[in-house]
JSON list of C-alpha atoms in Angstrom, two decimals:
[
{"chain": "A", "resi": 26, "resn": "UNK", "atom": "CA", "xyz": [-28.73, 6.02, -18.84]},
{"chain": "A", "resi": 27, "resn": "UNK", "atom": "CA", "xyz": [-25.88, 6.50, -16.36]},
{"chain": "A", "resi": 28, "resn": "UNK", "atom": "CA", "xyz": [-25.05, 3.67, -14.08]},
{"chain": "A", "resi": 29, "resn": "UNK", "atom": "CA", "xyz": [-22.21, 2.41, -11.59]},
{"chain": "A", "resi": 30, "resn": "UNK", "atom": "CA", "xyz": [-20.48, -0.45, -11.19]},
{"chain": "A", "resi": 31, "resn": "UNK", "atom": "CA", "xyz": [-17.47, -2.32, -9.89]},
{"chain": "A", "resi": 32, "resn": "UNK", "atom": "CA", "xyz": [-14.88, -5.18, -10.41]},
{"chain": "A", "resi": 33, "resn": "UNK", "atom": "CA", "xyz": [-12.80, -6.62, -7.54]},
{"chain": "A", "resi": 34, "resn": "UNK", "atom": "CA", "xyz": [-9.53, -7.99, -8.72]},
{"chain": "A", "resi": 35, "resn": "UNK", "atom": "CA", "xyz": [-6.91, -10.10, -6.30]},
{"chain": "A", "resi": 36, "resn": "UNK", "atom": "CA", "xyz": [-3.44, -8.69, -7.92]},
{"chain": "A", "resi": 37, "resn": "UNK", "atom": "CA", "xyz": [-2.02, -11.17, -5.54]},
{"chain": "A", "resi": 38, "resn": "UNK", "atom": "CA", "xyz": [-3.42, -14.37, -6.44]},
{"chain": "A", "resi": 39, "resn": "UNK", "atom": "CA", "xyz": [-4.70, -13.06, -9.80]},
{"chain": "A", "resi": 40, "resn": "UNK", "atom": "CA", "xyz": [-8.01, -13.59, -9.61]},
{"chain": "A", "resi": 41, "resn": "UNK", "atom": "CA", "xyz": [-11.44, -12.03, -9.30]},
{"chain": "A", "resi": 42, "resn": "UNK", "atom": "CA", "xyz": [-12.39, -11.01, -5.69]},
{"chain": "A", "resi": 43, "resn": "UNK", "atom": "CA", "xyz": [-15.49, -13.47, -4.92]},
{"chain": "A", "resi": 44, "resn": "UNK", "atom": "CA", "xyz": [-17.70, -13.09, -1.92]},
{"chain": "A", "resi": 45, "resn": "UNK", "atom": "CA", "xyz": [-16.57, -9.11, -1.29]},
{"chain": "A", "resi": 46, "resn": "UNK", "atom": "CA", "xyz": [-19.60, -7.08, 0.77]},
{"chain": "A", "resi": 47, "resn": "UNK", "atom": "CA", "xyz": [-20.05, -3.98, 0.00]},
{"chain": "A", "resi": 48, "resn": "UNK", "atom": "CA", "xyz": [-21.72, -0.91, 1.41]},
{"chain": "A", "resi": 49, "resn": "UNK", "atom": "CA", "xyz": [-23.14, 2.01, -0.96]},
{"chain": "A", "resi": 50, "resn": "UNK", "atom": "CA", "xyz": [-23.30, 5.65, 0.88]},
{"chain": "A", "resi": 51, "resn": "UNK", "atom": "CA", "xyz": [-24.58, 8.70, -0.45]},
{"chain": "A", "resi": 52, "resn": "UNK", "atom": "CA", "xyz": [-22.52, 12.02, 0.85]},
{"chain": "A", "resi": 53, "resn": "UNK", "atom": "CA", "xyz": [-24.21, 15.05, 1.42]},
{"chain": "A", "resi": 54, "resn": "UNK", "atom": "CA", "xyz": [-22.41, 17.84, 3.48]},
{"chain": "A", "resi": 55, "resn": "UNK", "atom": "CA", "xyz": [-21.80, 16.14, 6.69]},
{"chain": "A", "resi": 56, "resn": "UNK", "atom": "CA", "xyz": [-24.30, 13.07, 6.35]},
{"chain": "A", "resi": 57, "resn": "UNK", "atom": "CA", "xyz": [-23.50, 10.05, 5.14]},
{"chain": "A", "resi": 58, "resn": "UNK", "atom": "CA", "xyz": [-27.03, 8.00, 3.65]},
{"chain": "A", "resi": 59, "resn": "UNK", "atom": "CA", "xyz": [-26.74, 4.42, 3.26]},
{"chain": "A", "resi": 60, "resn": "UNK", "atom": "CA", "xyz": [-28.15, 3.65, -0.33]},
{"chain": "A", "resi": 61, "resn": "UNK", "atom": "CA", "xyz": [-27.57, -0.39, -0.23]},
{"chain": "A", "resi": 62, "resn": "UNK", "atom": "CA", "xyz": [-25.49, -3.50, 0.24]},
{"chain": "A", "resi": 63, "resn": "UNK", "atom": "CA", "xyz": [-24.00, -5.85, -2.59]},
{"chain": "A", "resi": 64, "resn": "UNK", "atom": "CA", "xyz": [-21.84, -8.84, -3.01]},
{"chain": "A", "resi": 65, "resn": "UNK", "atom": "CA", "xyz": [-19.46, -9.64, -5.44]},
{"chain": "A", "resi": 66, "resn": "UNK", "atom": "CA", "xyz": [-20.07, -12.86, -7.53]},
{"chain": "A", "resi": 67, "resn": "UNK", "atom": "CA", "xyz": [-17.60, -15.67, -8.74]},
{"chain": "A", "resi": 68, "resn": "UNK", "atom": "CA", "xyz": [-16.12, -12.71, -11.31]},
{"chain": "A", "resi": 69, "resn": "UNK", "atom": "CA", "xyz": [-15.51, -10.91, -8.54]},
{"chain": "A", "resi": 70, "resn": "UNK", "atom": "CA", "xyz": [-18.54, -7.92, -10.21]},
{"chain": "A", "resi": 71, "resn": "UNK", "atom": "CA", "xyz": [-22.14, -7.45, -9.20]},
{"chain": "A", "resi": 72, "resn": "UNK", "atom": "CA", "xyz": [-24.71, -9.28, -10.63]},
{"chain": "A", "resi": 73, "resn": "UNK", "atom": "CA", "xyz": [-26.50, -5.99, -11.89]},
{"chain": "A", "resi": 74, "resn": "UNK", "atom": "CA", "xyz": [-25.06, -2.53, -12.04]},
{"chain": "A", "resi": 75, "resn": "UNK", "atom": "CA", "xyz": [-24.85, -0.43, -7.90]},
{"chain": "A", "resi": 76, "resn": "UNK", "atom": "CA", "xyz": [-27.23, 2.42, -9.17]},
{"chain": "A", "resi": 77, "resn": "UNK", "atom": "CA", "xyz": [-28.61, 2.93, -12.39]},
{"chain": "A", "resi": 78, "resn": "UNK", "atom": "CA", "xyz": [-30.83, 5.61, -14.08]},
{"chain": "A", "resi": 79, "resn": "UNK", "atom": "CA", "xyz": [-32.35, 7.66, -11.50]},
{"chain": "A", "resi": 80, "resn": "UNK", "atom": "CA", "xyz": [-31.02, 6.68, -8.59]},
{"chain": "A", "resi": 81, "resn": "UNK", "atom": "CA", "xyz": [-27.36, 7.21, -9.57]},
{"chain": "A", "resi": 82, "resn": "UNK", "atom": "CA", "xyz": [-27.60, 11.15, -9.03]},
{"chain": "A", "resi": 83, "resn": "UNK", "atom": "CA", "xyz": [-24.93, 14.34, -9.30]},
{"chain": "A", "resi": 84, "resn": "UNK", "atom": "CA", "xyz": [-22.72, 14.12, -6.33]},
{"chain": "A", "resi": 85, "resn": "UNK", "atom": "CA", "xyz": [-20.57, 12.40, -3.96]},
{"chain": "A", "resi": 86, "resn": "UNK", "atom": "CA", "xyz": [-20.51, 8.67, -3.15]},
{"chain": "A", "resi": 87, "resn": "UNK", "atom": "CA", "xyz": [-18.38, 6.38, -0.89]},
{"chain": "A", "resi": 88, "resn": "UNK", "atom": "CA", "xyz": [-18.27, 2.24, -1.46]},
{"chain": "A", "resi": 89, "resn": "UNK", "atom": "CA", "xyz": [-17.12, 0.42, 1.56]},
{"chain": "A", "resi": 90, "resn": "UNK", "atom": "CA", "xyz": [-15.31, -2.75, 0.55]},
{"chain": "A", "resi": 91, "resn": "UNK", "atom": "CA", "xyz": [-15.56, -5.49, 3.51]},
{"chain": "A", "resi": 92, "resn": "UNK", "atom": "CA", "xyz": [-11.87, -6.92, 1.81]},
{"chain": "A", "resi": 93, "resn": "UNK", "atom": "CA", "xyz": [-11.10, -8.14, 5.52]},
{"chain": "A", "resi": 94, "resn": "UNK", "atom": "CA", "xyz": [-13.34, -11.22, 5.47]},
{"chain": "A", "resi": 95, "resn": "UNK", "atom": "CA", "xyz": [-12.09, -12.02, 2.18]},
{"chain": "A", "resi": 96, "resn": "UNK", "atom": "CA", "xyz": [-8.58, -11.92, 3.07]},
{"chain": "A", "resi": 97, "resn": "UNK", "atom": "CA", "xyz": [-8.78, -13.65, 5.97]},
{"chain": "A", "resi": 98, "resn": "UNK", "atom": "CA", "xyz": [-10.18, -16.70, 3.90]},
{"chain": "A", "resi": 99, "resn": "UNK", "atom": "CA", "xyz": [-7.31, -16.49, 1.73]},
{"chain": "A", "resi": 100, "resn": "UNK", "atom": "CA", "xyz": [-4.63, -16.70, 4.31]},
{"chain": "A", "resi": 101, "resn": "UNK", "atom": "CA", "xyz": [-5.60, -18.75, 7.73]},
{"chain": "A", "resi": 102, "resn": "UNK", "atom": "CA", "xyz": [-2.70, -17.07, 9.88]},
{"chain": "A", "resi": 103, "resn": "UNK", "atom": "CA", "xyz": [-4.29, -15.39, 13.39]},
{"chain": "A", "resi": 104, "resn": "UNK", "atom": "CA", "xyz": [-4.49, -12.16, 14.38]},
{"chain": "A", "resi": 105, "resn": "UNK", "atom": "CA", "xyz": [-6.17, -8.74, 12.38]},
{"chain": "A", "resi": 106, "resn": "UNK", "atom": "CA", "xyz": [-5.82, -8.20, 8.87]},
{"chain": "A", "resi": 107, "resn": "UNK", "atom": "CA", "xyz": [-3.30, -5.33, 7.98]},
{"chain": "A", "resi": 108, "resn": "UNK", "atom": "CA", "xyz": [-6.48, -4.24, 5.75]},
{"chain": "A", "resi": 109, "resn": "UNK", "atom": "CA", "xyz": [-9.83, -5.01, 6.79]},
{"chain": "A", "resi": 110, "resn": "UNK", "atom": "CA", "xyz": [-12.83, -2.11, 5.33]},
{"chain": "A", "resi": 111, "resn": "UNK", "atom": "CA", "xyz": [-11.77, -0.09, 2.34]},
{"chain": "A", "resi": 112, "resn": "UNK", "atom": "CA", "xyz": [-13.59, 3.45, 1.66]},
{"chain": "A", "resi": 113, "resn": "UNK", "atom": "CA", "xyz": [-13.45, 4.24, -1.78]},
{"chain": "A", "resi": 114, "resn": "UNK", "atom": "CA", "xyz": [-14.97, 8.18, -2.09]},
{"chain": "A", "resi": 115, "resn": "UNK", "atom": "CA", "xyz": [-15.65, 9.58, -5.41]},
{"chain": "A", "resi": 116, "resn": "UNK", "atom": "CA", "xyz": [-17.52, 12.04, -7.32]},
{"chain": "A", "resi": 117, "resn": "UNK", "atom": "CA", "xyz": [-20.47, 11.58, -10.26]},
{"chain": "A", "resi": 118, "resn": "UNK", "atom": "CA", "xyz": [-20.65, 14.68, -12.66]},
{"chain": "A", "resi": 119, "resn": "UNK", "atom": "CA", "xyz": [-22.58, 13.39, -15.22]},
{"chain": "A", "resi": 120, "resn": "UNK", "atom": "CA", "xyz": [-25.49, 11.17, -14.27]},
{"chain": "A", "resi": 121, "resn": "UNK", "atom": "CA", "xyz": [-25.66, 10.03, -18.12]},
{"chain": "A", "resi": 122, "resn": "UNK", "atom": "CA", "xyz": [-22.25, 8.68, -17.97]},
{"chain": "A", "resi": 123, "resn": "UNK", "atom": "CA", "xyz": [-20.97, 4.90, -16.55]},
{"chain": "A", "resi": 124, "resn": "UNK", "atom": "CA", "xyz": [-19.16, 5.40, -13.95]},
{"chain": "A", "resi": 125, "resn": "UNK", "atom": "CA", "xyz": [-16.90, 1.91, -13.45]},
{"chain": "A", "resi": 126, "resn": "UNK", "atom": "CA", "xyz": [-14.86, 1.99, -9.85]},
{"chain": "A", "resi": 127, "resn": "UNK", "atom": "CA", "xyz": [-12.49, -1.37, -9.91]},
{"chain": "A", "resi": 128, "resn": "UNK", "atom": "CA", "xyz": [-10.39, -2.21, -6.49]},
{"chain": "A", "resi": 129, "resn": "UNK", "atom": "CA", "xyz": [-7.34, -4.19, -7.43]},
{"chain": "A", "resi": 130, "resn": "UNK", "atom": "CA", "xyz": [-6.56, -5.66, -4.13]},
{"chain": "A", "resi": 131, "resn": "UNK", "atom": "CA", "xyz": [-3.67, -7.48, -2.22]},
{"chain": "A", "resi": 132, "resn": "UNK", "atom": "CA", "xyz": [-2.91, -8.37, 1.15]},
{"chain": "A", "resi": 133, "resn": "UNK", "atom": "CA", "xyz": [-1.37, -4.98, 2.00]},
{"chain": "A", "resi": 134, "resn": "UNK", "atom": "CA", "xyz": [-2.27, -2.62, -0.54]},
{"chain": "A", "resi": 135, "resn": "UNK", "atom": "CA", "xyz": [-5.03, -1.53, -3.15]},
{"chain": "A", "resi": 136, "resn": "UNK", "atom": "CA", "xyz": [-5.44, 1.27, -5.75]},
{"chain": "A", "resi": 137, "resn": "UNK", "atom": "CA", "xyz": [-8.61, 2.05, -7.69]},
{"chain": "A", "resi": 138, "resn": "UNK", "atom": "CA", "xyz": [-9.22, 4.29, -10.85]},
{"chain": "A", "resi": 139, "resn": "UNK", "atom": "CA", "xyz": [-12.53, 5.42, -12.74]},
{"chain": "A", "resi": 140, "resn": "UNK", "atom": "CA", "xyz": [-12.87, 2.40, -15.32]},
{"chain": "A", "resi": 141, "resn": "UNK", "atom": "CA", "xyz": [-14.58, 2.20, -18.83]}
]
């Protein structure tokens, strides 16, 4: 059974990213579904897999990653965050696979890669 998940990791404090909201789209063509809304727990993953079985079907997704709340918590200074919502857009060819997208965030950056 194919499923997806995700791990937030702070590169700049080295540690998991707690508290993280995050949005789960479907893309088809030009729309854009909304699928749900999770939170990352203490180890900065979900506390069950995004999608699983069924409802993790062939095609394109998108994960928004609400990183601008968390930052700001981490660093009191005023004004906007340099990176606030981060879309993460990626494909599922094989519903029977796991498909594991980790952000490693900092401040001002963050890269992502499919996971095992």
């Amino acid at each position: 059974m194919g499923r997806l998940t995700t791990h937030v990791l702070d590169t700049s404090l080295g540690q998991p990213g707690e508290g993280i909201r995050i949005e789960v789209y479907r893309l088809e063509a030009e729309s854009r579904t909304f699928l749900k809304e999770v939170t990352t727990n203490a180890d900065g993953r979900c506390d069950a897999p995004i999608l699983e079985g069924e409802a993790l079907g062939e095609g394109q997704y998108e994960l928004i990653f609400h990183a601008g709340d968390y930052l700001g918590a981490q660093d009191e200074g005023a004004g906007p965050r340099f990176l606030d919502t981060i879309p993460l857009r990626f494909g599922v060819a094989d519903t029977t696979q796991h498909y594991h997208v980790p952000l490693l965030l900092s401040p001002y950056s963050y890269s992502t890669y499919r996971g095992s």
